[in-house]
C-alpha atoms as a printed R data frame, in Angstrom:
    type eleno elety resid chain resno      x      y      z
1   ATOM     1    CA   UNK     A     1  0.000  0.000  0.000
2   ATOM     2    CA   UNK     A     2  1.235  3.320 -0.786
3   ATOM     3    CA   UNK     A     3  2.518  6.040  1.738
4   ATOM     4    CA   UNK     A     4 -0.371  8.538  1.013
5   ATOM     5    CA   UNK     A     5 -3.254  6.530  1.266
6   ATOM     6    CA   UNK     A     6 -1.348  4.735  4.418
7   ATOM     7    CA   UNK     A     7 -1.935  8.809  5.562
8   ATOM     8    CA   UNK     A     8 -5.338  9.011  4.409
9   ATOM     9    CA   UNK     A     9 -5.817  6.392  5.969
10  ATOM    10    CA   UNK     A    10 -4.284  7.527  9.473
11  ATOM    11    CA   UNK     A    11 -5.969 10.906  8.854
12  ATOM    12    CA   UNK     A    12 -9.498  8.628  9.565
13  ATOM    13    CA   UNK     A    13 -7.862  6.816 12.207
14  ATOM    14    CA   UNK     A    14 -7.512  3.604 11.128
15  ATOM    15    CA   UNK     A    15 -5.259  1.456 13.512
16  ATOM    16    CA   UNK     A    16 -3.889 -1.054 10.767
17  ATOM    17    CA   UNK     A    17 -2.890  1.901  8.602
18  ATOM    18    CA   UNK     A    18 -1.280  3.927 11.924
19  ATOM    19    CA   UNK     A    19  0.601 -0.046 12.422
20  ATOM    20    CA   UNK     A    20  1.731 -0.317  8.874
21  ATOM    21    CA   UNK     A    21  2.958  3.094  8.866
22  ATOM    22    CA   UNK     A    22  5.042  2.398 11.680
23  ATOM    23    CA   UNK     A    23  6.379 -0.569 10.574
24  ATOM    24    CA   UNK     A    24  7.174  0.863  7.494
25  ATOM    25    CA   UNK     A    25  9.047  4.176  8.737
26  ATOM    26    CA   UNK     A    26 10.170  2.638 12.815
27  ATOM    27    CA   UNK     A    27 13.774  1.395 11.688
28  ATOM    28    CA   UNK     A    28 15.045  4.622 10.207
29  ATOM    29    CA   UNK     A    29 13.277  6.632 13.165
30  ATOM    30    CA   UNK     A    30 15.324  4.606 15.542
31  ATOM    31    CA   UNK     A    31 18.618  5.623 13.599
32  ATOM    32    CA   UNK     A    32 17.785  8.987 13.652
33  ATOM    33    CA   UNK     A    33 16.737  8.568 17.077
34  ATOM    34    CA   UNK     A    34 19.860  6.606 17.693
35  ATOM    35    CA   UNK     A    35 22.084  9.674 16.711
36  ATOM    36    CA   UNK     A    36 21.031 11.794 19.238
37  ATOM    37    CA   UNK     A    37 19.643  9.756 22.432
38  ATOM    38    CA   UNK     A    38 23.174  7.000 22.847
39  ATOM    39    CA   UNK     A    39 20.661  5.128 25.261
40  ATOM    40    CA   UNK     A    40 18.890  2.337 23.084
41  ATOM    41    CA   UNK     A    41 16.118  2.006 25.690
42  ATOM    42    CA   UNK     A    42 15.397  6.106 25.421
43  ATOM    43    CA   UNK     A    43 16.259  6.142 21.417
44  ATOM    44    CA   UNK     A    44 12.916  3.698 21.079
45  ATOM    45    CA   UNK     A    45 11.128  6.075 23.462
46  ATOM    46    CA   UNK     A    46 11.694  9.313 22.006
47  ATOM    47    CA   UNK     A    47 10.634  7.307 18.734
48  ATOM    48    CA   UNK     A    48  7.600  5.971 19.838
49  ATOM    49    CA   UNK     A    49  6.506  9.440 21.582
50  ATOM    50    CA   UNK     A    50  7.507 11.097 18.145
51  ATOM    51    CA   UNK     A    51  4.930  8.743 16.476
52  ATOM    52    CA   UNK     A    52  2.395  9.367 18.859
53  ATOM    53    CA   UNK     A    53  2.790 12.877 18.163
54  ATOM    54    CA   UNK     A    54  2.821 12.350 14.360
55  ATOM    55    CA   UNK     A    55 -0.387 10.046 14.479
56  ATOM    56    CA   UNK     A    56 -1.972 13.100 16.531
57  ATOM    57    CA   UNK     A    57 -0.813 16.034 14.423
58  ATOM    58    CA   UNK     A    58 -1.648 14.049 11.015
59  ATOM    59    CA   UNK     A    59 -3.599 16.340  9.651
60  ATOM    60    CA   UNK     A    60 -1.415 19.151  9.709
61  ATOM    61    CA   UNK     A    61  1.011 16.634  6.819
62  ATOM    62    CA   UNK     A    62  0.500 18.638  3.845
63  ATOM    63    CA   UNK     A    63  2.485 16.886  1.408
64  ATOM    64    CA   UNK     A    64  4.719 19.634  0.038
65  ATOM    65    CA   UNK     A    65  7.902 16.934  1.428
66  ATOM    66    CA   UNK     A    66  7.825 13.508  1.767
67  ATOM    67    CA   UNK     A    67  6.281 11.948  5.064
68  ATOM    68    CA   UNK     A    68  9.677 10.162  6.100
69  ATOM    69    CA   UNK     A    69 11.214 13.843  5.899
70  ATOM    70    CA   UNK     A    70  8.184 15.202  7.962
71  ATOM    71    CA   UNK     A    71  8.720 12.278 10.523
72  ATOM    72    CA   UNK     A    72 12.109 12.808 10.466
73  ATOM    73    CA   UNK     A    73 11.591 16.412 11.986
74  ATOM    74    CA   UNK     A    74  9.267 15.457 14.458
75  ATOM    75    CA   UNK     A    75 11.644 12.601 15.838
76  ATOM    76    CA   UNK     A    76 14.572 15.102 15.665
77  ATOM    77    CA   UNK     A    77 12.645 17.705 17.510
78  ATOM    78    CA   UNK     A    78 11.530 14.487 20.384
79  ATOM    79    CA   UNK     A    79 15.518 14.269 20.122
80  ATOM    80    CA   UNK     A    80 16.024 17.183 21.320
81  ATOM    81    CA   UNK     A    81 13.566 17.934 23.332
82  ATOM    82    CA   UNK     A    82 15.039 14.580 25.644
83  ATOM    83    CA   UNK     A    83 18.294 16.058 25.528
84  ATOM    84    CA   UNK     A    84 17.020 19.694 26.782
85  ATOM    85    CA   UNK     A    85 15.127 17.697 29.555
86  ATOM    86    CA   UNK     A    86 18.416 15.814 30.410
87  ATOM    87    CA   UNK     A    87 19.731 19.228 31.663
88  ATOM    88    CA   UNK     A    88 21.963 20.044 28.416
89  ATOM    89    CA   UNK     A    89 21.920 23.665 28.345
90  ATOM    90    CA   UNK     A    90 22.685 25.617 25.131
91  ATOM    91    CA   UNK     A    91 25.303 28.198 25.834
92  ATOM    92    CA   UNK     A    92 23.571 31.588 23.578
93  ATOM    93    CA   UNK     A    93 26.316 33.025 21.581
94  ATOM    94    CA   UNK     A    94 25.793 36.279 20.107
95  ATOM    95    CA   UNK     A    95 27.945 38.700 17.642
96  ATOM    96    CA   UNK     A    96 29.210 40.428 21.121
97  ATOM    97    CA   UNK     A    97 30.674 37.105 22.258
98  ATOM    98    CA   UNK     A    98 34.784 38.017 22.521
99  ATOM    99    CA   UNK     A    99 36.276 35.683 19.444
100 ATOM   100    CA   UNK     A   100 33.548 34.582 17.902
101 ATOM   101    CA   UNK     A   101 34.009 33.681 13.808
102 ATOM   102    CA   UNK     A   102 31.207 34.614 12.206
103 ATOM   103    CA   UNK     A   103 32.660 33.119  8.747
104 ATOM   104    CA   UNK     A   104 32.396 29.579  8.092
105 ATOM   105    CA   UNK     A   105 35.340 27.418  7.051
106 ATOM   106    CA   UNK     A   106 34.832 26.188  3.554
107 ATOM   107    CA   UNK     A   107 38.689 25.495  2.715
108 ATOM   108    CA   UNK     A   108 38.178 22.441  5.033
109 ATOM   109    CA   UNK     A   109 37.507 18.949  3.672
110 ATOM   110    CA   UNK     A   110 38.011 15.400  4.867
111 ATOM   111    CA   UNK     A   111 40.534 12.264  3.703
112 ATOM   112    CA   UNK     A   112 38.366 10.630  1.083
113 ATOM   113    CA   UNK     A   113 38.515  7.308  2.615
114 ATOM   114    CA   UNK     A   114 36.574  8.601  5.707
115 ATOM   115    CA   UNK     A   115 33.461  7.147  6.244
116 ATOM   116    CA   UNK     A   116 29.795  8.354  7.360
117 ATOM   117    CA   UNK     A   117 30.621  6.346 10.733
118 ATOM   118    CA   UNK     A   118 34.364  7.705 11.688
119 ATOM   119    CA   UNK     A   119 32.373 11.535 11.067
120 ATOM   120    CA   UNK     A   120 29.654 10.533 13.660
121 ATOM   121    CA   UNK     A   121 32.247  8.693 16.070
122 ATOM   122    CA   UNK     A   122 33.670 12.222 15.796
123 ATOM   123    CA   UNK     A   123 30.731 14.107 16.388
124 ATOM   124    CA   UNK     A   124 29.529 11.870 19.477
125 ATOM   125    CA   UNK     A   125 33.017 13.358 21.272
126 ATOM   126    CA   UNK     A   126 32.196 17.004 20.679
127 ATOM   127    CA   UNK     A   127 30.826 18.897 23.322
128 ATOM   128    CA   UNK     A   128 26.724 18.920 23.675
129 ATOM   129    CA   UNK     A   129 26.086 22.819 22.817
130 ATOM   130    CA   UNK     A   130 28.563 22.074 19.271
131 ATOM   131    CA   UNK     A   131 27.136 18.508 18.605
132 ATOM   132    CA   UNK     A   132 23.744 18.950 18.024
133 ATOM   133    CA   UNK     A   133 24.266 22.327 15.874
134 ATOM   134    CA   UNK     A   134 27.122 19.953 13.499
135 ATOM   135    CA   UNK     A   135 24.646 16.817 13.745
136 ATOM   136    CA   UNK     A   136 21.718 18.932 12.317
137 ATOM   137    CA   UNK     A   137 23.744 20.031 10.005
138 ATOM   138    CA   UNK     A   138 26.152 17.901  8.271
139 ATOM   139    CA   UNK     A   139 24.231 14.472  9.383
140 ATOM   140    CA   UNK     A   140 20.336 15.775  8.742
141 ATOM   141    CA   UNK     A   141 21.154 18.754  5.918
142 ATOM   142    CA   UNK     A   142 19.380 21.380  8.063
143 ATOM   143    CA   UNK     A   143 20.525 25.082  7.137
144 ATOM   144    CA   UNK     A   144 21.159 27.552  9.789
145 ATOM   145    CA   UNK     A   145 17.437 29.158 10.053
146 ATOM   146    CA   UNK     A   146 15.823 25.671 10.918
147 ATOM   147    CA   UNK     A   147 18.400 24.984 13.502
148 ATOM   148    CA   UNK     A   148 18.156 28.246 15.117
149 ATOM   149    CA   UNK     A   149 14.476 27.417 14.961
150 ATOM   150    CA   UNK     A   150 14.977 23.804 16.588
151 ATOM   151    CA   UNK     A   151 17.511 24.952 19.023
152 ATOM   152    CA   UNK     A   152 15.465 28.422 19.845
153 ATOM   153    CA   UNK     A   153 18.796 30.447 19.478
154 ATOM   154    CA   UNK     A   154 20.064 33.076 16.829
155 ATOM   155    CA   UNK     A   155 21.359 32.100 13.515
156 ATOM   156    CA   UNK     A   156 24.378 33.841 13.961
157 ATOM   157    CA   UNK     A   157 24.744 31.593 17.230
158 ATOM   158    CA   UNK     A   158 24.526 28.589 14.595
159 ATOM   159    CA   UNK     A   159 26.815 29.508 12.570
160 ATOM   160    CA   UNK     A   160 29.335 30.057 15.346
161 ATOM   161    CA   UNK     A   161 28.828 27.239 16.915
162 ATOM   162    CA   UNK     A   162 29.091 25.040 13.653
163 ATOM   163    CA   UNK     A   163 32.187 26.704 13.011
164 ATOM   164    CA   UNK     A   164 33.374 25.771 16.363
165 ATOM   165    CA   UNK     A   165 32.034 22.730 16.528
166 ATOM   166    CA   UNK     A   166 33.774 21.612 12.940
167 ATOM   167    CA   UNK     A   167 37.180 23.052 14.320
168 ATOM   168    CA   UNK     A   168 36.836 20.787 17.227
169 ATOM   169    CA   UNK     A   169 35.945 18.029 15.019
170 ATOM   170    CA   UNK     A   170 38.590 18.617 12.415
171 ATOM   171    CA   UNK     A   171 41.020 18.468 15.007
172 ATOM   172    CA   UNK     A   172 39.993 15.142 16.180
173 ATOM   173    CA   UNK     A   173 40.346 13.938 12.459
174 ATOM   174    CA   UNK     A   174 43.543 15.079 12.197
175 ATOM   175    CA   UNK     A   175 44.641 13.208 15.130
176 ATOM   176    CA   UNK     A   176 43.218  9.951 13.540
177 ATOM   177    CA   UNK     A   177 45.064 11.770 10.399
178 ATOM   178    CA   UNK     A   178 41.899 11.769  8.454
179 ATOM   179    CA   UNK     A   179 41.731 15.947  8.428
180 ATOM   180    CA   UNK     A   180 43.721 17.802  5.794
181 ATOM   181    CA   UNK     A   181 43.177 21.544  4.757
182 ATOM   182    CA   UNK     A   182 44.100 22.829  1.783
C-alpha cells in the first residue's frame, strides 16, 4: 500500500494503517533517534513518543515533502527535546561574544577514505552545545534558520557554533590523520 493513502488512511484513524505506517518508517526513526539519544532504551522512546505525536498532528502533513522527511523532523525535535530535559543547556552566543568567527570554514575537507561512521564517532566526542548544531547540520542537511528554529537560538549563534564545533571536530580527524586543509 502506498505512503499517502497509508496517511489518508491515518488521517481517519484507522489502527492497521497507523501499524503499517510504523512498521514501514520505525527502523530509520530509531537511527535517527539513535544519533542523538546513545541510550537504546530512550532512542525507542523518544521514537515511539515522536509517532504518537505524528499520528496526533496528522492532519497538519501537507504533502509539500515527503512523510519520512516530515517524521524525520518530528523525531529530531523528540531528540532534542530529551536532551534539553536531560539538563543540556545551550550556551547563547551572540555577535558580542569576545572571538567569535562569524565566517564559516569552507577550505576544510576530509581524507576521502573517511566514512559516514568515523564523522559521527567524531561528532559523538564534541561537546553537547557544538554537537547537536554539526549533527543537524552535516548528518540531517538542516541550514542555519531551521536549527536556530529547533535549538530556539540566533542564527548567527549557529553559525558560530558550527564553526566551532567543525574546528573541534577537524582536530579530532587530524589526530586519527583523516583531516587535511588545503
Amino acid at each position: 500500500m502506498s505512503t499517502s493513502l497509508l496517511v489518508q488512511q491515518c488521517r481517519a484513524q484507522n489502527p492497521r494503517a497507523q501499524t503499517a505506517l510504523y512498521s514501514q518508517y520505525c527502523d530509520g526513526m530509531f537511527v535517527v533517534a539513535s544519533r542523538y539519544l546513545k541510550d537504546t532504551a530512550e532512542a525507542e522512546d523518544a521514537m515511539q513518543v515522536a509517532f504518537i505525536k505524528a499520528f496526533k498532528k496528522i492532519e497538519q502533513f501537507k504533502g509539500d515533502v515527503s512523510f519520512g522527511a516530515w517524521l524525520k523532523r518530528i523525531v529530531i525535535n523528540t531528540c532534542l527535546d530529551a536532551l534539553k530535559k536531560k539538563k543540556l543547556h545551550f550556551e547563547e552566543i551572540t555577535e558580542q561574544t569576545p572571538g567569535v568567527e562569524q565566517q564559516e570554514d569552507e577550505s576544510w575537507s576530509v581524507d576521502n577514505h573517511i566514512t559516514k561512521q568515523i564523522i559521527e564517532q567524531a561528532i559523538e566526542k564534541l561537546p553537547p552545545n557544538y554537537k547537536s548544531v554539526v549533527q543537524l547540520f552535516l548528518l540531517e542537511g538542516y541550514d542555519h534558520q531551521e536549527i536556530a528554529q529547533v535549538l530556539d537560538i540566533t542564527q548567527s549563534a549557529s553559525r558560530t557554533k558550527l564553526h566551532r564545533g567543525k574546528i573541534q571536530l577537524q582536530q579530532h580527524l587530524k589526530k586519527l590523520d583523516y583531516g587535511k586543509r588545503y
